[in-house]
Amino acid sequence: MTGWQFWIDRGGTFTDIVARRPDGVLVTRKLLSENPSRYADAALAGIAEMAGVAPVEAVKMGTTVATNALLERKGVKVLLLTNRGFADLLRIGNQARPRLFDLDIKLPSMLYAKVAEVAGRVAVDGTEIEALDEAAALATLRSAKAEGVEAVAIALIHAWKYPAQETRLGELAAAAGFAQISLSHVASPLLRLVPRGDTTVADAYLSPVLRRYIDQVAAGLSGAKLFFMQSHGGLAKADSFSGKDAVLSGPAGGIVGAARTAAMAGFTHVIGFDMGGTSTDVALYDGAFERSFETEIAGVRLRAPMLAINTVAAGGGSILSFDGARLRVGPESAGANPGPACYRNGGPLTVTDANVMVGKIQPAHFPAIFGSNGDAMLDAEIVRTKFAALAAEVTAATGVLRSARELAEGFIAIAVANMAHAIRQITVQRGRNPADFVLTSFGGAGGQHACLVADELGMDRIFIHPLAGVLSAYGMGLADFLILREQAVEITLTPDAVDELQSVASMLESSAVAALWAQDVAAALIQTKQFVHLRYSGTDAPLPVTLADYTAMVAEFEAAHQRLFGFITAEKPIIAETVAVEAMAPGDAVVEAALSARTEGACVPVDEVQIFTAGAAHPAPVFERTSLLAGDKLNGPAMIREANATTIIEPGWQAEVTLRNHVILRRIIPRDNAVVQDISRADPVLLELFNNLFMAIAEQCGTVLRNTAQSVNIKERLDFSCAIFDAEGGLIANAPHVPVHLGAMGESVRAVIRARRGSLKPGDAVALNNPFAGGTHLPDITLITPVFDETGKVLRFFVACRGHHADVGGLTPGSTPPFSKTLDDEGVVIDNFLLLSDGVFQEKAFRDILAGAKYPARNPGQNVADMQAQIAANATGVAALNGIITRYGWDVVQAYMGHV
């Protein structure tokens, strides 16, 4: 190694830098991402500060430039070219309704500034129906260029397979003077024009912005190699980095860093917990990276491989507020400028300030980088003043007396619950138990909350790397060089189809390997993997399996389908939707030095501070991270300080330092159930916590229903709703599902109460669709499950879900005939039917009802399968409700049912 290497994560609040000096020693820096009075670009400023005039060998960077451009709608002006008659296709989209409860509907803005139709059409078999009108297309392109349009996105029907017309339009766009031309068969060579077009437009919109930033960085590096982290977790040379692959550039580095460092410690089943200034990213690593292939970010649909990262708006900079009844955390963030109140820049109260208030962030043990000169400590006084004023406001509005510290701890508890919910979404809702994983905590704010998040999830181990405060940057240095190639095939999987799949994979592999060669990667280092994305015919849930022989692929697909969705459908054909190839070359090897073991005595704290946690003040020793040696054990409450992070060891937890200088936190005292003293008045902290808890349970039910249902209506159109009701049928909480369901479902619950009061028992569930008992139309079948106390005699709740079944009989398929005259014309009427009795599914009786109507159901097997999915969804809700009763006690839960 002849020069410096820099691994950089340019985040929304901080820019983190890990540098490897020519002698191999790692050094770190943390700078505010925006500090216009001191520097124009944080990454270049950090490089100049650390390396001076010494040569720089390589820079590996993750950046939020593309993400910010998307969020703030600051990309370039784009012209979309598409076929005649399809100008509005991307505006129409997939008819998803993401904010059904908004009274003032605001459609998301489109990324393209102009759209133009071109004459030219290719049929599904490749036949040219209409020749391309090149003269008209060129005139359109030149006109757009004259109007200031900077980029062109071209998306034509069937171009994923027959791209000739798209390619020719690209040539015409170049002739018209456009530098940024995104072709859909290149940006997303997959079936379905809407997501392919969306991805192509996003690529055209973001790439020029990204290119300008790349050029700016490259100009300041004097010829050093420059690489960027892609959303899928692999590095690419700067000249190969495109907008569609950049939107998760920064977070991807964190997940790579978490997985690689955890593997060094011997952990292969980990949950990455990256809490930064603006948001928290969580991801699961179970021996391999999980990727999603369709993602929506800032209202924009993208179909490109990305690490499966779940983001929640709860970071150190999340703004704290009080709405007169409840405390709120986020989703707005104070960002880097003005930042939290303690940053000395006139900012609002944030999660960071709450940690200052309770003593978990100590200004004396935090980098002094604030103020006009960048050398002042955090301002604790303004934090105390603002929290005192807010505490007085809360008391005046609610009558609940909370001190400033208690209020701050309440805000932290809400943020922790929000982050824990994000982790449940990637574990519990996918059939995994968080307790089976190790929580890998990193990010500037992760260590302050890791123990609390683990307690919320029942996890007992936390892994913290010595570079946890800058682990996203460290991940840039640990990442592999990776090229992913995909191609739609859309053929039925049979033994004879395997040769065709392998032929496509070989072509993709050659392309991917060539792309790595172009990045100066040695051929001997390149490794490849081949995959096929399989799905059942008539569904839209492809799962990746390793390309192998027919029998092995079917077995792997069925095992994955059973694990994720809870069923297989052996009689359905399996469709090979897409072939995908990964070509990978390992990045630079990093050897972490062994840590000396302590031979005598114990580590001596550098200070003792007061922290307020678990409702009380505790003396907490402060340990310097660099003074810890292998074998040291620190019991909580305690604090570990370091240059770029603070780790809080909560009461009941113990930290142990390993020979690799890793900190492993373990809970050594069993966690207690929560104790609430006064339930007569609604505490604003608990009101928000329980509101979020109840809603999260309903959302969890919905996820289970979506995953386990078989019909397209429920699994893909999401035509279902889940909710929780009290013992009298009053609505407690619902997920943001279909409003018409939620408005009527309570009446269905009350109809069951009237009909079966006193006769319901644990293990029962009642189905109905009768419009005279709160039903909507007959395809909407409601399942209602009672929740009893531990004796099985006292009714506490009802959990209910309503799903639109594809068909329940009637004059026409779909059960919504426009010319029906009686209810029987629409299909099977189900009224107060005991579908589950003592935990036993009454399948025969249910099939008899489906078959016994004047116009019986056409696919009773699918009705049965979807009702089993509804049973599973409600069972999830029952278990979750019993879980919060165990934690808080029935009196508290009952009180906050009413308060909510």
Short mmCIF file of N, CA and C in Angstrom, two decimals, residues 62-138:
data_model
loop_
_atom_site.label_atom_id
_atom_site.label_comp_id
_atom_site.label_asym_id
_atom_site.label_seq_id
_atom_site.Cartn_x
_atom_site.Cartn_y
_atom_site.Cartn_z
N GLY A 62 -19.95 5.95 0.29
CA GLY A 62 -21.40 5.86 0.20
C GLY A 62 -21.94 7.26 0.35
N THR A 63 -22.96 7.60 -0.41
CA THR A 63 -23.44 8.98 -0.41
C THR A 63 -24.96 9.04 -0.42
N THR A 64 -25.49 10.08 0.16
CA THR A 64 -26.94 10.32 0.14
C THR A 64 -27.31 11.35 -0.92
N VAL A 65 -26.40 11.66 -1.82
CA VAL A 65 -26.68 12.69 -2.84
C VAL A 65 -27.92 12.32 -3.65
N ALA A 66 -27.98 11.07 -4.13
CA ALA A 66 -29.14 10.66 -4.93
C ALA A 66 -30.40 10.60 -4.07
N THR A 67 -30.26 10.09 -2.85
CA THR A 67 -31.42 10.00 -1.95
C THR A 67 -31.99 11.38 -1.67
N ASN A 68 -31.11 12.33 -1.37
CA ASN A 68 -31.57 13.69 -1.07
C ASN A 68 -32.24 14.32 -2.28
N ALA A 69 -31.66 14.09 -3.47
CA ALA A 69 -32.26 14.64 -4.69
C ALA A 69 -33.67 14.07 -4.89
N LEU A 70 -33.86 12.81 -4.53
CA LEU A 70 -35.17 12.18 -4.66
C LEU A 70 -36.14 12.74 -3.63
N LEU A 71 -35.69 12.85 -2.38
CA LEU A 71 -36.54 13.34 -1.31
C LEU A 71 -36.95 14.79 -1.54
N GLU A 72 -36.01 15.59 -2.00
CA GLU A 72 -36.24 17.03 -2.16
C GLU A 72 -36.69 17.40 -3.57
N ARG A 73 -36.80 16.38 -4.43
CA ARG A 73 -37.18 16.58 -5.83
C ARG A 73 -36.27 17.62 -6.50
N LYS A 74 -34.97 17.37 -6.41
CA LYS A 74 -33.97 18.27 -6.98
C LYS A 74 -33.13 17.58 -8.04
N GLY A 75 -33.75 16.64 -8.78
CA GLY A 75 -33.07 16.05 -9.92
C GLY A 75 -33.16 16.96 -11.13
N VAL A 76 -32.79 16.44 -12.30
CA VAL A 76 -32.79 17.26 -13.52
C VAL A 76 -34.12 17.11 -14.24
N LYS A 77 -34.34 17.97 -15.23
CA LYS A 77 -35.55 17.90 -16.06
C LYS A 77 -35.42 16.72 -17.02
N VAL A 78 -36.44 15.86 -17.02
CA VAL A 78 -36.40 14.61 -17.79
C VAL A 78 -37.55 14.60 -18.80
N LEU A 79 -37.23 14.14 -20.01
CA LEU A 79 -38.25 13.84 -21.02
C LEU A 79 -38.46 12.33 -21.04
N LEU A 80 -39.71 11.89 -20.91
CA LEU A 80 -40.06 10.48 -21.03
C LEU A 80 -40.61 10.23 -22.42
N LEU A 81 -40.01 9.29 -23.14
CA LEU A 81 -40.53 8.85 -24.43
C LEU A 81 -41.15 7.47 -24.27
N THR A 82 -42.39 7.32 -24.75
CA THR A 82 -43.06 6.02 -24.66
C THR A 82 -43.98 5.86 -25.87
N ASN A 83 -44.65 4.72 -25.95
CA ASN A 83 -45.50 4.42 -27.10
C ASN A 83 -46.74 5.29 -27.13
N ARG A 84 -47.31 5.41 -28.31
CA ARG A 84 -48.56 6.16 -28.46
C ARG A 84 -49.65 5.53 -27.62
N GLY A 85 -50.39 6.40 -26.91
CA GLY A 85 -51.47 5.92 -26.07
C GLY A 85 -51.08 5.60 -24.64
N PHE A 86 -49.78 5.73 -24.33
CA PHE A 86 -49.30 5.35 -23.00
C PHE A 86 -48.64 6.50 -22.24
N ALA A 87 -48.94 7.72 -22.64
CA ALA A 87 -48.30 8.87 -22.00
C ALA A 87 -48.64 8.95 -20.51
N ASP A 88 -49.83 8.52 -20.13
CA ASP A 88 -50.26 8.63 -18.74
C ASP A 88 -50.02 7.36 -17.93
N LEU A 89 -49.34 6.39 -18.50
CA LEU A 89 -49.23 5.09 -17.84
C LEU A 89 -48.54 5.19 -16.48
N LEU A 90 -47.43 5.91 -16.40
CA LEU A 90 -46.72 6.00 -15.12
C LEU A 90 -47.50 6.84 -14.12
N ARG A 91 -48.26 7.80 -14.59
CA ARG A 91 -49.14 8.56 -13.69
C ARG A 91 -50.21 7.65 -13.13
N ILE A 92 -50.80 6.79 -13.95
CA ILE A 92 -51.80 5.84 -13.47
C ILE A 92 -51.16 4.85 -12.52
N GLY A 93 -49.96 4.40 -12.88
CA GLY A 93 -49.20 3.50 -12.01
C GLY A 93 -49.89 2.18 -11.79
N ASN A 94 -49.81 1.65 -10.57
CA ASN A 94 -50.39 0.35 -10.27
C ASN A 94 -51.67 0.47 -9.45
N GLN A 95 -52.20 1.68 -9.35
CA GLN A 95 -53.44 1.97 -8.64
C GLN A 95 -53.34 1.74 -7.13
N ALA A 96 -52.13 1.64 -6.62
CA ALA A 96 -51.97 1.55 -5.16
C ALA A 96 -52.43 2.84 -4.52
N ARG A 97 -53.03 2.72 -3.34
CA ARG A 97 -53.56 3.89 -2.63
C ARG A 97 -52.88 3.97 -1.26
N PRO A 98 -51.71 4.61 -1.23
CA PRO A 98 -50.90 4.52 -0.01
C PRO A 98 -51.45 5.30 1.18
N ARG A 99 -52.30 6.31 0.95
CA ARG A 99 -52.80 7.12 2.07
C ARG A 99 -54.33 7.20 1.97
N LEU A 100 -54.94 6.05 2.24
CA LEU A 100 -56.38 5.94 2.05
C LEU A 100 -57.19 6.83 2.99
N PHE A 101 -56.61 7.24 4.11
CA PHE A 101 -57.37 7.99 5.10
C PHE A 101 -57.25 9.50 4.92
N ASP A 102 -56.43 9.94 3.98
CA ASP A 102 -56.29 11.37 3.75
C ASP A 102 -57.57 11.92 3.09
N LEU A 103 -58.09 13.00 3.64
CA LEU A 103 -59.26 13.63 3.03
C LEU A 103 -58.84 14.51 1.84
N ASP A 104 -57.66 15.09 1.93
CA ASP A 104 -57.13 15.92 0.85
C ASP A 104 -56.05 15.11 0.13
N ILE A 105 -56.44 14.40 -0.91
CA ILE A 105 -55.52 13.50 -1.61
C ILE A 105 -54.54 14.32 -2.45
N LYS A 106 -53.27 14.09 -2.21
CA LYS A 106 -52.23 14.75 -3.01
C LYS A 106 -51.46 13.67 -3.76
N LEU A 107 -51.59 13.68 -5.06
CA LEU A 107 -50.89 12.69 -5.86
C LEU A 107 -49.40 12.96 -5.82
N PRO A 108 -48.59 11.92 -5.80
CA PRO A 108 -47.14 12.14 -5.80
C PRO A 108 -46.72 12.80 -7.11
N SER A 109 -45.76 13.69 -7.02
CA SER A 109 -45.28 14.36 -8.23
C SER A 109 -44.49 13.38 -9.07
N MET A 110 -44.62 13.50 -10.38
CA MET A 110 -43.87 12.64 -11.28
C MET A 110 -42.46 13.21 -11.46
N LEU A 111 -41.50 12.34 -11.66
CA LEU A 111 -40.12 12.79 -11.79
C LEU A 111 -39.84 13.39 -13.15
N TYR A 112 -40.60 12.99 -14.16
CA TYR A 112 -40.33 13.57 -15.49
C TYR A 112 -41.02 14.92 -15.63
N ALA A 113 -40.37 15.80 -16.36
CA ALA A 113 -40.93 17.14 -16.60
C ALA A 113 -41.84 17.13 -17.81
N LYS A 114 -41.54 16.31 -18.81
CA LYS A 114 -42.32 16.22 -20.04
C LYS A 114 -42.46 14.75 -20.43
N VAL A 115 -43.56 14.45 -21.10
CA VAL A 115 -43.73 13.11 -21.66
C VAL A 115 -44.18 13.26 -23.10
N ALA A 116 -43.63 12.45 -23.98
CA ALA A 116 -43.99 12.50 -25.39
C ALA A 116 -44.20 11.08 -25.90
N GLU A 117 -45.21 10.93 -26.75
CA GLU A 117 -45.47 9.64 -27.36
C GLU A 117 -44.78 9.57 -28.72
N VAL A 118 -44.30 8.37 -29.06
CA VAL A 118 -43.65 8.18 -30.36
C VAL A 118 -44.37 7.08 -31.11
N ALA A 119 -44.45 7.26 -32.43
CA ALA A 119 -45.03 6.23 -33.28
C ALA A 119 -44.03 5.08 -33.40
N GLY A 120 -44.51 3.88 -33.22
CA GLY A 120 -43.65 2.71 -33.25
C GLY A 120 -44.16 1.71 -32.23
N ARG A 121 -44.29 0.44 -32.65
CA ARG A 121 -44.86 -0.54 -31.74
C ARG A 121 -44.39 -1.93 -32.11
N VAL A 122 -44.01 -2.70 -31.10
CA VAL A 122 -43.60 -4.09 -31.28
C VAL A 122 -44.59 -4.97 -30.53
N ALA A 123 -44.99 -6.08 -31.14
CA ALA A 123 -45.93 -6.99 -30.50
C ALA A 123 -45.22 -7.87 -29.49
N VAL A 124 -46.01 -8.64 -28.75
CA VAL A 124 -45.47 -9.48 -27.69
C VAL A 124 -44.54 -10.56 -28.23
N ASP A 125 -44.69 -10.91 -29.52
CA ASP A 125 -43.81 -11.92 -30.12
C ASP A 125 -42.65 -11.31 -30.88
N GLY A 126 -42.49 -9.98 -30.82
CA GLY A 126 -41.38 -9.32 -31.48
C GLY A 126 -41.70 -8.78 -32.86
N THR A 127 -42.89 -9.07 -33.35
CA THR A 127 -43.29 -8.54 -34.66
C THR A 127 -43.44 -7.03 -34.59
N GLU A 128 -42.87 -6.33 -35.59
CA GLU A 128 -43.01 -4.87 -35.61
C GLU A 128 -44.37 -4.51 -36.19
N ILE A 129 -45.27 -4.05 -35.34
CA ILE A 129 -46.61 -3.67 -35.77
C ILE A 129 -46.58 -2.33 -36.48
N GLU A 130 -45.74 -1.44 -35.94
CA GLU A 130 -45.65 -0.10 -36.52
C GLU A 130 -44.19 0.33 -36.49
N ALA A 131 -43.72 0.83 -37.61
CA ALA A 131 -42.33 1.27 -37.70
C ALA A 131 -42.11 2.53 -36.87
N LEU A 132 -40.92 2.69 -36.40
CA LEU A 132 -40.56 3.87 -35.61
C LEU A 132 -40.52 5.09 -36.52
N ASP A 133 -41.20 6.16 -36.12
CA ASP A 133 -41.15 7.41 -36.87
C ASP A 133 -39.95 8.21 -36.39
N GLU A 134 -38.82 7.97 -37.00
CA GLU A 134 -37.57 8.56 -36.52
C GLU A 134 -37.55 10.08 -36.67
N ALA A 135 -38.10 10.59 -37.77
CA ALA A 135 -38.07 12.04 -37.99
C ALA A 135 -38.86 12.77 -36.90
N ALA A 136 -40.05 12.25 -36.60
CA ALA A 136 -40.88 12.89 -35.58
C ALA A 136 -40.21 12.78 -34.21
N ALA A 137 -39.63 11.61 -33.93
CA ALA A 137 -38.97 11.43 -32.64
C ALA A 137 -37.79 12.38 -32.48
N LEU A 138 -37.00 12.55 -33.54
CA LEU A 138 -35.85 13.45 -33.47
C LEU A 138 -36.31 14.89 -33.27
#
